[in-house]
mmCIF file of C-alpha atoms in Angstrom:
data_model
loop_
_atom_site.group_PDB
_atom_site.id
_atom_site.type_symbol
_atom_site.label_atom_id
_atom_site.label_comp_id
_atom_site.label_asym_id
_atom_site.label_seq_id
_atom_site.Cartn_x
_atom_site.Cartn_y
_atom_site.Cartn_z
ATOM 1 C CA MET U 587 0.000 0.000 0.000
ATOM 2 C CA ARG U 588 2.799 2.348 0.954
ATOM 3 C CA ASN U 589 4.597 1.574 -2.299
ATOM 4 C CA SER U 590 1.442 2.322 -4.277
ATOM 5 C CA LEU U 591 1.205 5.777 -2.686
ATOM 6 C CA ARG U 592 4.735 6.825 -3.605
ATOM 7 C CA PRO U 593 3.918 7.840 -7.220
ATOM 8 C CA VAL U 594 0.940 9.847 -5.968
ATOM 9 C CA ARG U 595 3.071 11.615 -3.350
ATOM 10 C CA ALA U 596 5.769 12.336 -5.929
ATOM 11 C CA LEU U 597 3.192 13.809 -8.296
ATOM 12 C CA MET U 598 1.802 15.958 -5.513
ATOM 13 C CA VAL U 599 5.287 17.268 -4.707
ATOM 14 C CA VAL U 600 5.876 18.160 -8.371
ATOM 15 C CA LEU U 601 2.482 19.873 -8.660
ATOM 16 C CA PHE U 602 3.105 21.803 -5.457
ATOM 17 C CA ALA U 603 6.517 22.951 -6.721
ATOM 18 C CA LEU U 604 4.986 24.083 -10.002
ATOM 19 C CA LEU U 605 2.273 25.968 -8.133
ATOM 20 C CA VAL U 606 4.849 27.745 -5.990
ATOM 21 C CA ALA U 607 7.011 28.626 -9.018
ATOM 22 C CA THR U 608 3.981 29.886 -10.953
ATOM 23 C CA SER U 609 2.914 31.999 -8.001
ATOM 24 C CA MET U 610 6.384 33.491 -7.716
ATOM 25 C CA VAL U 611 6.528 34.358 -11.441
ATOM 26 C CA SER U 612 3.023 35.798 -11.325
ATOM 27 C CA GLY U 613 3.972 37.830 -8.289
ATOM 28 C CA GLU U 614 7.101 39.170 -9.987
ATOM 29 C CA ASN U 615 5.131 40.056 -13.120
ATOM 30 C CA ALA U 616 2.508 41.790 -11.027
ATOM 31 C CA ARG U 617 5.142 43.774 -9.158
ATOM 32 C CA ALA U 618 6.804 44.724 -12.474
ATOM 33 C CA ALA U 619 3.442 45.813 -13.847
ATOM 34 C CA GLU U 620 2.821 47.918 -10.757
ATOM 35 C CA LYS U 621 6.295 49.499 -10.584
ATOM 36 C CA VAL U 622 6.399 53.228 -11.209
ATOM 37 C CA TYR U 623 9.368 54.529 -13.192
ATOM 38 C CA ARG U 624 10.285 58.082 -12.234
ATOM 39 C CA MET U 625 12.523 59.983 -14.642
ATOM 40 C CA LYS U 626 13.867 63.517 -15.024
ATOM 41 C CA ILE U 627 14.168 65.379 -18.312
ATOM 42 C CA GLN U 628 15.940 68.704 -18.686
ATOM 43 C CA SER U 629 15.561 70.990 -21.656
ATOM 44 C CA LEU U 630 18.496 72.775 -23.242
ATOM 45 C CA TYR U 631 16.323 75.902 -23.074
ATOM 46 C CA PRO U 632 15.029 78.129 -20.256
ATOM 47 C CA ARG U 633 11.495 78.594 -18.978
ATOM 48 C CA GLY U 634 9.418 80.400 -21.552
ATOM 49 C CA ASP U 635 10.976 78.656 -24.545
ATOM 50 C CA LEU U 636 8.176 77.169 -26.626
ATOM 51 C CA SER U 637 9.726 73.723 -27.094
ATOM 52 C CA MET U 638 10.572 73.530 -23.385
ATOM 53 C CA GLU U 639 7.061 74.477 -22.248
ATOM 54 C CA THR U 640 5.548 71.985 -24.714
ATOM 55 C CA LEU U 641 7.372 69.147 -22.921
ATOM 56 C CA LYS U 642 4.375 68.961 -20.561
ATOM 57 C CA ILE U 643 2.497 67.239 -23.384
ATOM 58 C CA PHE U 644 5.273 64.631 -23.594
ATOM 59 C CA SER U 645 5.218 64.047 -19.826
ATOM 60 C CA ASP U 646 1.418 63.833 -19.624
ATOM 61 C CA ALA U 647 1.250 61.470 -22.610
ATOM 62 C CA ALA U 648 3.924 59.199 -21.118
ATOM 63 C CA ALA U 649 1.879 58.865 -17.919
ATOM 64 C CA LYS U 650 -1.280 58.225 -19.922
ATOM 65 C CA TYR U 651 0.138 55.570 -22.253
ATOM 66 C CA SER U 652 1.898 53.750 -19.404
ATOM 67 C CA ASP U 653 -1.211 53.742 -17.184
ATOM 68 C CA GLY U 654 0.587 55.933 -14.682
ATOM 69 C CA ARG U 655 3.724 53.778 -14.456
ATOM 70 C CA LEU U 656 5.980 56.331 -16.187
ATOM 71 C CA LYS U 657 6.270 59.692 -14.446
ATOM 72 C CA ILE U 658 8.556 62.245 -16.082
ATOM 73 C CA LYS U 659 9.450 65.435 -14.222
ATOM 74 C CA ILE U 660 10.418 68.403 -16.392
ATOM 75 C CA PHE U 661 13.255 70.822 -15.737
ATOM 76 C CA ALA U 662 14.396 73.851 -17.740
ATOM 77 C CA GLU U 663 17.941 75.049 -18.305
ATOM 78 C CA PRO U 664 19.795 75.566 -15.928
ATOM 79 C CA GLU U 665 17.629 74.090 -13.152
ATOM 80 C CA ILE U 666 19.745 70.931 -12.822
ATOM 81 C CA VAL U 667 22.798 71.745 -14.953
ATOM 82 C CA PRO U 668 23.818 74.503 -17.402
ATOM 83 C CA GLY U 669 23.046 73.767 -21.028
ATOM 84 C CA ASP U 670 26.651 73.181 -22.025
ATOM 85 C CA GLN U 671 26.868 70.389 -19.416
ATOM 86 C CA LEU U 672 23.561 68.725 -20.260
ATOM 87 C CA PHE U 673 24.825 66.023 -22.638
ATOM 88 C CA VAL U 674 27.492 64.750 -20.228
ATOM 89 C CA ALA U 675 25.111 65.036 -17.262
ATOM 90 C CA THR U 676 22.625 62.795 -19.080
ATOM 91 C CA LYS U 677 25.338 60.253 -19.894
ATOM 92 C CA GLN U 678 26.336 60.213 -16.222
ATOM 93 C CA GLY U 679 22.759 59.829 -14.983
ATOM 94 C CA VAL U 680 22.463 63.230 -13.286
ATOM 95 C CA VAL U 681 19.377 63.591 -15.488
ATOM 96 C CA ASP U 682 17.679 60.684 -17.258
ATOM 97 C CA MET U 683 16.977 62.365 -20.576
ATOM 98 C CA LEU U 684 17.382 65.668 -22.372
ATOM 99 C CA GLN U 685 15.556 67.752 -24.929
ATOM 100 C CA GLY U 686 17.776 69.787 -27.220
ATOM 101 C CA MET U 687 19.506 69.772 -30.591
ATOM 102 C CA GLY U 688 22.389 67.924 -32.184
ATOM 103 C CA GLY U 689 24.405 71.003 -33.072
ATOM 104 C CA MET U 690 25.014 71.643 -29.381
ATOM 105 C CA TRP U 691 26.977 68.402 -28.914
ATOM 106 C CA GLY U 692 28.429 68.073 -32.402
ATOM 107 C CA GLY U 693 31.910 68.130 -30.892
ATOM 108 C CA MET U 694 31.159 64.718 -29.352
ATOM 109 C CA VAL U 695 28.770 63.421 -32.023
ATOM 110 C CA PRO U 696 29.820 65.128 -35.295
ATOM 111 C CA VAL U 697 26.751 63.993 -37.224
ATOM 112 C CA GLY U 698 24.764 66.222 -34.843
ATOM 113 C CA TYR U 699 25.877 69.171 -36.975
ATOM 114 C CA VAL U 700 24.220 67.473 -39.952
ATOM 115 C CA GLU U 701 21.104 66.589 -37.982
ATOM 116 C CA PHE U 702 20.390 70.125 -36.776
ATOM 117 C CA ASN U 703 19.841 72.998 -39.212
ATOM 118 C CA LEU U 704 22.194 71.960 -41.984
ATOM 119 C CA PRO U 705 21.759 75.006 -44.272
ATOM 120 C CA LEU U 706 18.893 74.480 -46.745
ATOM 121 C CA ALA U 707 18.783 70.705 -46.120
ATOM 122 C CA PHE U 708 15.266 70.928 -44.742
ATOM 123 C CA ARG U 709 13.846 73.458 -47.187
ATOM 124 C CA ILE U 710 10.927 71.524 -48.648
ATOM 125 C CA SER U 711 9.843 73.075 -51.944
ATOM 126 C CA GLU U 712 7.544 70.185 -52.897
ATOM 127 C CA ALA U 713 5.146 70.868 -50.000
ATOM 128 C CA SER U 714 3.145 74.032 -49.452
ATOM 129 C CA THR U 715 1.978 74.136 -45.830
ATOM 130 C CA PHE U 716 3.912 74.126 -42.559
ATOM 131 C CA LYS U 717 2.477 70.755 -41.551
ATOM 132 C CA GLU U 718 3.013 69.168 -44.964
ATOM 133 C CA LYS U 719 6.671 70.208 -44.891
ATOM 134 C CA ALA U 720 7.004 68.753 -41.384
ATOM 135 C CA ARG U 721 5.456 65.485 -42.561
ATOM 136 C CA VAL U 722 7.964 65.200 -45.431
ATOM 137 C CA ILE U 723 10.883 65.746 -43.057
ATOM 138 C CA ARG U 724 9.625 63.224 -40.500
ATOM 139 C CA ASP U 725 9.154 60.641 -43.234
ATOM 140 C CA PHE U 726 12.771 61.157 -44.311
ATOM 141 C CA TYR U 727 14.037 60.692 -40.773
ATOM 142 C CA MET U 728 11.940 57.675 -39.905
ATOM 143 C CA ASN U 729 11.555 55.739 -43.143
ATOM 144 C CA ASN U 730 14.780 56.197 -45.102
ATOM 145 C CA GLY U 731 17.464 55.028 -42.686
ATOM 146 C CA PHE U 732 18.497 58.510 -41.536
ATOM 147 C CA MET U 733 17.316 57.871 -37.971
ATOM 148 C CA ASP U 734 19.277 54.600 -37.935
ATOM 149 C CA ILE U 735 22.524 56.466 -38.646
ATOM 150 C CA LEU U 736 21.823 58.969 -35.875
ATOM 151 C CA ARG U 737 20.804 56.325 -33.333
ATOM 152 C CA GLU U 738 23.946 54.327 -34.014
ATOM 153 C CA GLU U 739 26.155 57.376 -33.400
ATOM 154 C CA TYR U 740 24.390 58.431 -30.196
ATOM 155 C CA ALA U 741 24.525 54.838 -28.930
ATOM 156 C CA LYS U 742 28.329 55.097 -29.068
ATOM 157 C CA GLN U 743 27.920 57.808 -26.427
ATOM 158 C CA ASP U 744 25.571 55.619 -24.334
ATOM 159 C CA MET U 745 22.538 57.626 -25.412
ATOM 160 C CA TYR U 746 19.308 56.473 -27.028
ATOM 161 C CA LEU U 747 17.785 58.828 -29.600
ATOM 162 C CA LEU U 748 14.089 58.614 -28.776
ATOM 163 C CA ASP U 749 12.467 60.935 -31.304
ATOM 164 C CA ILE U 750 12.594 64.319 -33.024
ATOM 165 C CA HIS U 751 10.675 67.608 -32.829
ATOM 166 C CA THR U 752 10.610 70.898 -34.722
ATOM 167 C CA TYR U 753 11.671 74.456 -33.930
ATOM 168 C CA GLY U 754 10.022 75.842 -37.040
ATOM 169 C CA PRO U 755 11.934 77.861 -39.664
ATOM 170 C CA VAL U 756 15.600 78.585 -38.879
ATOM 171 C CA PRO U 757 17.412 80.879 -39.418
ATOM 172 C CA PHE U 758 14.567 83.306 -38.778
ATOM 173 C CA VAL U 759 16.230 86.589 -39.776
ATOM 174 C CA LEU U 760 15.103 90.063 -38.779
ATOM 175 C CA SER U 761 16.742 93.205 -40.150
ATOM 176 C CA THR U 762 16.661 96.926 -39.432
ATOM 177 C CA LYS U 763 16.701 97.572 -43.183
ATOM 178 C CA LYS U 764 14.980 96.110 -46.207
ATOM 179 C CA MET U 765 17.231 93.508 -47.822
ATOM 180 C CA THR U 766 16.385 91.844 -51.132
ATOM 181 C CA THR U 767 19.760 91.350 -52.858
ATOM 182 C CA CYS U 768 23.181 90.097 -51.835
ATOM 183 C CA GLU U 769 24.438 93.614 -52.540
ATOM 184 C CA ASP U 770 22.101 94.771 -49.753
ATOM 185 C CA LEU U 771 23.575 92.129 -47.458
ATOM 186 C CA ASN U 772 27.204 92.854 -48.274
ATOM 187 C CA GLY U 773 29.030 94.254 -45.242
ATOM 188 C CA MET U 774 25.958 94.115 -43.015
ATOM 189 C CA LYS U 775 26.549 92.825 -39.480
ATOM 190 C CA ILE U 776 24.350 89.925 -38.401
ATOM 191 C CA LYS U 777 24.066 88.256 -35.010
ATOM 192 C CA ALA U 778 24.464 84.554 -35.785
ATOM 193 C CA ASP U 779 25.449 81.297 -34.125
ATOM 194 C CA GLY U 780 27.339 78.102 -34.943
ATOM 195 C CA GLY U 781 27.511 77.046 -38.572
ATOM 196 C CA ASN U 782 25.244 79.880 -39.639
ATOM 197 C CA MET U 783 28.105 82.323 -39.045
ATOM 198 C CA ALA U 784 29.941 80.807 -42.009
ATOM 199 C CA TYR U 785 26.664 80.544 -43.940
ATOM 200 C CA HIS U 786 25.928 84.282 -43.765
ATOM 201 C CA SER U 787 29.594 85.268 -44.130
ATOM 202 C CA GLY U 788 29.671 83.313 -47.383
ATOM 203 C CA VAL U 789 27.338 85.833 -49.032
ATOM 204 C CA GLY U 790 29.246 88.869 -47.748
ATOM 205 C CA MET U 791 27.716 89.567 -44.353
ATOM 206 C CA GLN U 792 29.772 90.054 -41.181
ATOM 207 C CA ALA U 793 28.602 87.464 -38.665
ATOM 208 C CA VAL U 794 29.091 88.232 -34.969
ATOM 209 C CA GLN U 795 28.101 86.414 -31.790
ATOM 210 C CA ILE U 796 25.829 88.214 -29.348
ATOM 211 C CA SER U 797 23.709 86.664 -26.621
ATOM 212 C CA PRO U 798 19.949 86.639 -27.303
ATOM 213 C CA SER U 799 19.307 88.765 -24.209
ATOM 214 C CA GLU U 800 21.571 91.521 -25.597
ATOM 215 C CA THR U 801 20.349 91.386 -29.195
ATOM 216 C CA TYR U 802 17.376 93.748 -28.859
ATOM 217 C CA MET U 803 19.611 96.630 -27.737
ATOM 218 C CA ALA U 804 22.298 95.692 -30.284
ATOM 219 C CA LEU U 805 19.709 96.075 -33.060
ATOM 220 C CA LYS U 806 18.295 99.260 -31.558
ATOM 221 C CA LEU U 807 21.730 100.888 -31.203
ATOM 222 C CA GLY U 808 22.932 99.745 -34.633
ATOM 223 C CA THR U 809 25.651 97.482 -33.261
ATOM 224 C CA VAL U 810 24.257 94.889 -35.685
ATOM 225 C CA ASP U 811 21.999 95.339 -38.700
ATOM 226 C CA ALA U 812 20.277 91.948 -38.505
ATOM 227 C CA ALA U 813 19.858 88.976 -36.207
ATOM 228 C CA GLU U 814 18.793 85.355 -36.508
ATOM 229 C CA TRP U 815 16.958 83.033 -34.119
ATOM 230 C CA ASP U 816 13.704 81.122 -34.435
ATOM 231 C CA VAL U 817 10.192 82.586 -34.583
ATOM 232 C CA SER U 818 10.360 83.537 -30.901
ATOM 233 C CA ALA U 819 12.609 86.398 -32.023
ATOM 234 C CA VAL U 820 9.259 88.055 -32.733
ATOM 235 C CA THR U 821 6.735 86.312 -30.509
ATOM 236 C CA GLY U 822 8.965 86.154 -27.436
ATOM 237 C CA MET U 823 11.850 88.615 -27.634
ATOM 238 C CA LYS U 824 10.091 91.306 -29.722
ATOM 239 C CA TRP U 825 13.106 92.052 -31.912
ATOM 240 C CA HIS U 826 10.725 93.205 -34.641
ATOM 241 C CA GLU U 827 10.097 96.373 -32.654
ATOM 242 C CA VAL U 828 13.592 97.541 -33.638
ATOM 243 C CA ALA U 829 14.191 95.301 -36.687
ATOM 244 C CA PRO U 830 10.861 94.978 -38.539
ATOM 245 C CA TYR U 831 12.078 93.327 -41.776
ATOM 246 C CA TRP U 832 11.601 89.541 -41.916
ATOM 247 C CA VAL U 833 14.248 88.448 -44.431
ATOM 248 C CA GLN U 834 13.334 85.232 -46.239
ATOM 249 C CA GLY U 835 15.004 82.954 -48.755
ATOM 250 C CA MET U 836 17.885 81.260 -46.911
ATOM 251 C CA GLU U 837 16.050 79.413 -44.137
ATOM 252 C CA CYS U 838 15.167 75.775 -43.524
ATOM 253 C CA ASP U 839 11.416 75.284 -43.231
ATOM 254 C CA HIS U 840 12.002 73.246 -40.081
ATOM 255 C CA ALA U 841 15.017 72.943 -37.797
ATOM 256 C CA ILE U 842 14.951 69.599 -36.009
ATOM 257 C CA GLY U 843 15.668 68.871 -32.350
ATOM 258 C CA HIS U 844 15.603 65.624 -30.390
ATOM 259 C CA ILE U 845 15.064 63.831 -27.095
ATOM 260 C CA LEU U 846 17.991 61.708 -25.894
ATOM 261 C CA VAL U 847 17.718 59.128 -23.098
ATOM 262 C CA SER U 848 20.559 57.726 -21.023
ATOM 263 C CA MET U 849 21.123 54.251 -22.483
ATOM 264 C CA LYS U 850 21.554 52.771 -19.008
ATOM 265 C CA LYS U 851 18.155 54.116 -17.981
ATOM 266 C CA TRP U 852 16.564 53.092 -21.290
ATOM 267 C CA ASP U 853 17.806 49.500 -21.042
ATOM 268 C CA ARG U 854 16.259 49.112 -17.590
ATOM 269 C CA LEU U 855 12.755 49.938 -18.806
ATOM 270 C CA PRO U 856 10.355 47.103 -19.693
ATOM 271 C CA ASP U 857 9.230 46.934 -23.310
ATOM 272 C CA ASP U 858 5.710 48.208 -22.660
ATOM 273 C CA VAL U 859 7.060 51.302 -20.872
ATOM 274 C CA LYS U 860 9.491 51.917 -23.749
ATOM 275 C CA ALA U 861 6.554 51.699 -26.148
ATOM 276 C CA ALA U 862 4.630 54.216 -24.037
ATOM 277 C CA MET U 863 7.571 56.629 -24.139
ATOM 278 C CA HIS U 864 7.883 56.275 -27.914
ATOM 279 C CA LYS U 865 4.198 57.015 -28.338
ATOM 280 C CA ALA U 866 4.449 60.029 -26.031
ATOM 281 C CA ALA U 867 7.415 61.336 -28.045
ATOM 282 C CA GLU U 868 5.337 61.122 -31.225
ATOM 283 C CA ASP U 869 2.677 63.221 -29.488
ATOM 284 C CA TYR U 870 5.395 65.735 -28.619
ATOM 285 C CA TRP U 871 6.396 65.932 -32.289
ATOM 286 C CA VAL U 872 2.803 66.738 -33.237
ATOM 287 C CA ALA U 873 2.568 69.255 -30.382
ATOM 288 C CA THR U 874 5.679 71.164 -31.495
ATOM 289 C CA VAL U 875 4.463 71.272 -35.092
ATOM 290 C CA ASP U 876 1.141 72.686 -33.874
ATOM 291 C CA ALA U 877 2.804 75.139 -31.480
ATOM 292 C CA TYR U 878 5.257 76.585 -33.985
ATOM 293 C CA GLU U 879 2.579 76.762 -36.670
ATOM 294 C CA LYS U 880 0.568 78.986 -34.316
ATOM 295 C CA GLU U 881 3.642 81.149 -33.705
ATOM 296 C CA ILE U 882 4.155 81.608 -37.441
ATOM 297 C CA ALA U 883 0.468 82.509 -37.771
ATOM 298 C CA ALA U 884 0.957 85.144 -35.064
ATOM 299 C CA VAL U 885 3.863 86.651 -37.027
ATOM 300 C CA GLU U 886 1.818 86.624 -40.235
ATOM 301 C CA LYS U 887 -0.886 88.561 -38.393
ATOM 302 C CA LEU U 888 1.747 91.152 -37.487
ATOM 303 C CA VAL U 889 2.642 91.286 -41.186
ATOM 304 C CA GLU U 890 -0.993 92.052 -41.994
ATOM 305 C CA GLU U 891 -0.926 94.803 -39.365
ATOM 306 C CA GLY U 892 2.239 96.287 -40.851
ATOM 307 C CA LYS U 893 4.325 95.663 -37.727
ATOM 308 C CA VAL U 894 6.498 93.099 -39.512
ATOM 309 C CA LYS U 895 7.515 93.551 -43.142
ATOM 310 C CA VAL U 896 8.428 90.613 -45.382
ATOM 311 C CA SER U 897 11.641 91.043 -47.363
ATOM 312 C CA VAL U 898 12.284 88.168 -49.801
ATOM 313 C CA LEU U 899 15.761 87.777 -51.269
ATOM 314 C CA ASP U 900 15.919 87.724 -55.058
ATOM 315 C CA GLN U 901 16.710 84.472 -56.863
ATOM 316 C CA GLU U 902 20.325 85.434 -57.537
ATOM 317 C CA CYS U 903 20.984 85.889 -53.832
ATOM 318 C CA GLN U 904 19.097 82.714 -52.938
ATOM 319 C CA ASP U 905 21.258 80.832 -55.425
ATOM 320 C CA LYS U 906 24.380 82.287 -53.837
ATOM 321 C CA TYR U 907 23.197 81.092 -50.422
ATOM 322 C CA ALA U 908 22.567 77.658 -51.949
ATOM 323 C CA ASP U 909 26.124 77.485 -53.314
ATOM 324 C CA VAL U 910 27.518 78.356 -49.883
ATOM 325 C CA ALA U 911 25.231 75.791 -48.234
ATOM 326 C CA HIS U 912 26.206 72.950 -50.551
ATOM 327 C CA ASN U 913 29.902 73.704 -50.082
ATOM 328 C CA MET U 914 29.289 73.492 -46.327
ATOM 329 C CA TRP U 915 27.606 70.104 -46.854
ATOM 330 C CA ASP U 916 30.708 68.805 -48.625
ATOM 331 C CA GLU U 917 32.960 70.079 -45.842
ATOM 332 C CA MET U 918 30.742 68.530 -43.199
ATOM 333 C CA ALA U 919 30.787 65.179 -44.985
ATOM 334 C CA GLN U 920 34.518 65.021 -44.251
ATOM 335 C CA GLN U 921 33.941 64.929 -40.473
ATOM 336 C CA ASP U 922 33.531 61.156 -40.195
ATOM 337 C CA GLU U 923 31.903 58.159 -41.866
ATOM 338 C CA ALA U 924 28.484 58.770 -40.304
ATOM 339 C CA SER U 925 28.442 62.392 -41.485
ATOM 340 C CA SER U 926 29.446 61.273 -44.978
ATOM 341 C CA LYS U 927 26.587 58.746 -45.089
ATOM 342 C CA ALA U 928 24.105 61.288 -43.727
ATOM 343 C CA ILE U 929 25.106 63.973 -46.243
ATOM 344 C CA SER U 930 24.911 61.473 -49.130
ATOM 345 C CA MET U 931 21.433 60.503 -47.987
ATOM 346 C CA ILE U 932 20.318 64.145 -47.797
ATOM 347 C CA LYS U 933 21.773 64.928 -51.235
ATOM 348 C CA LYS U 934 19.865 62.048 -52.784
ATOM 349 C CA TRP U 935 16.665 63.082 -51.000
ATOM 350 C CA ARG U 936 16.976 66.760 -52.011
ATOM 351 C CA ASN U 937 18.300 65.916 -55.502
ATOM 352 C CA VAL U 938 21.579 67.771 -54.960
ATOM 353 C CA ARG U 939 24.798 66.609 -56.633
#
C-alpha cells in the first residue's frame, strides 16, 4: 500500500513545486506591472521657450500611455545643470533624458551638426503648408534610414535617440533695413550662431556672436543690422520692434531637435514602458508642429498689421546662399563616416549633386 502511494506523493510534490514557481513568477510580473518609473528630463532651453514648455504634453502622454507607471518630471535650463553640461550630465545619470539639438553636442557626435539645421537641407519646396513640410521631413528621418545612422552614433555615447521635434523655420532673420539682394547684405553685421556664421559670411555679411538677451539693444543701437533666431525672435523677444524686416530665402522650413535618453536608464525599462515613451514622443512631435505653426500665424498677423515687413531675397541671392550651403555640406561630410553617409542621404533626397 505504501509503495502504491509513492507515485501519488511524488506527483503531488511536483504539482506543489509548479504551483509555488507559478505563483512566484506571477507575483514578480505583477510587481513589475505595478512598478512606477520616475525619470527627469531637462531641456536645453530656459522657462518660456516654446519647445521647453511643450514638454508637458510629452510628460502627460507618457503617464497616460503607461497607465501611470511612467512619471517624467520636467526641468528647464539651468535648473539641474547649465546647457553646455547637459549632454554629459545625461550620460552620467544626473538627469535621465534631455531635450535639445544635435548642433550643441556636435563636438562629441559630429553627425549632430548634420542633424540640426544643416543650411537648406530641410527646405521643402515640394510641399506648401507648414504641416506638410514637417510630414515630409519626418518621413525622411523615420523611413529612409536617416534615424538609424543617428541612433547608431548616439549609442556610441551611451545615449538612445528617442524621437525628433521641430523648432520651425531657422534661421529666422530680422533686419533693421529692407534687404532683397546680396548687394544689400554685403558688409551688413548679423548676429548669428554656430555654422550659420559661415553661412551668412559666405554671401558677404559680417557674422558676430551676441547673446539673445543683448540682441534687442544691439539692433536698436545699430551694433548689428540683422539677427537670426527662431520665430520667438518676434513672438517672445520682440526684436521686430527695432528690426521689422523679416528676411526670407535662406532658411530651412524646419530645424529639427531631439530627445535623448541615457542608455543605461533606457535598457532598464520594460518593453511596454518603452513603447509608451515612444508614443508620447510622437505626441510631442505633433505638439511642437502645432505650437510653432501657431507662432508663425501670429507673425503673419503682425505682417498684416504692418508691424512686420516681409523682405524676400531675389533668386540670384538665394542661389548664392545655396552654393555656400552645398559647399558646407561637402565640408561637413569630411567629419567622419556617419556624417558622410548622412550627407549622401540628404543629397539624394533633395536631388543635390
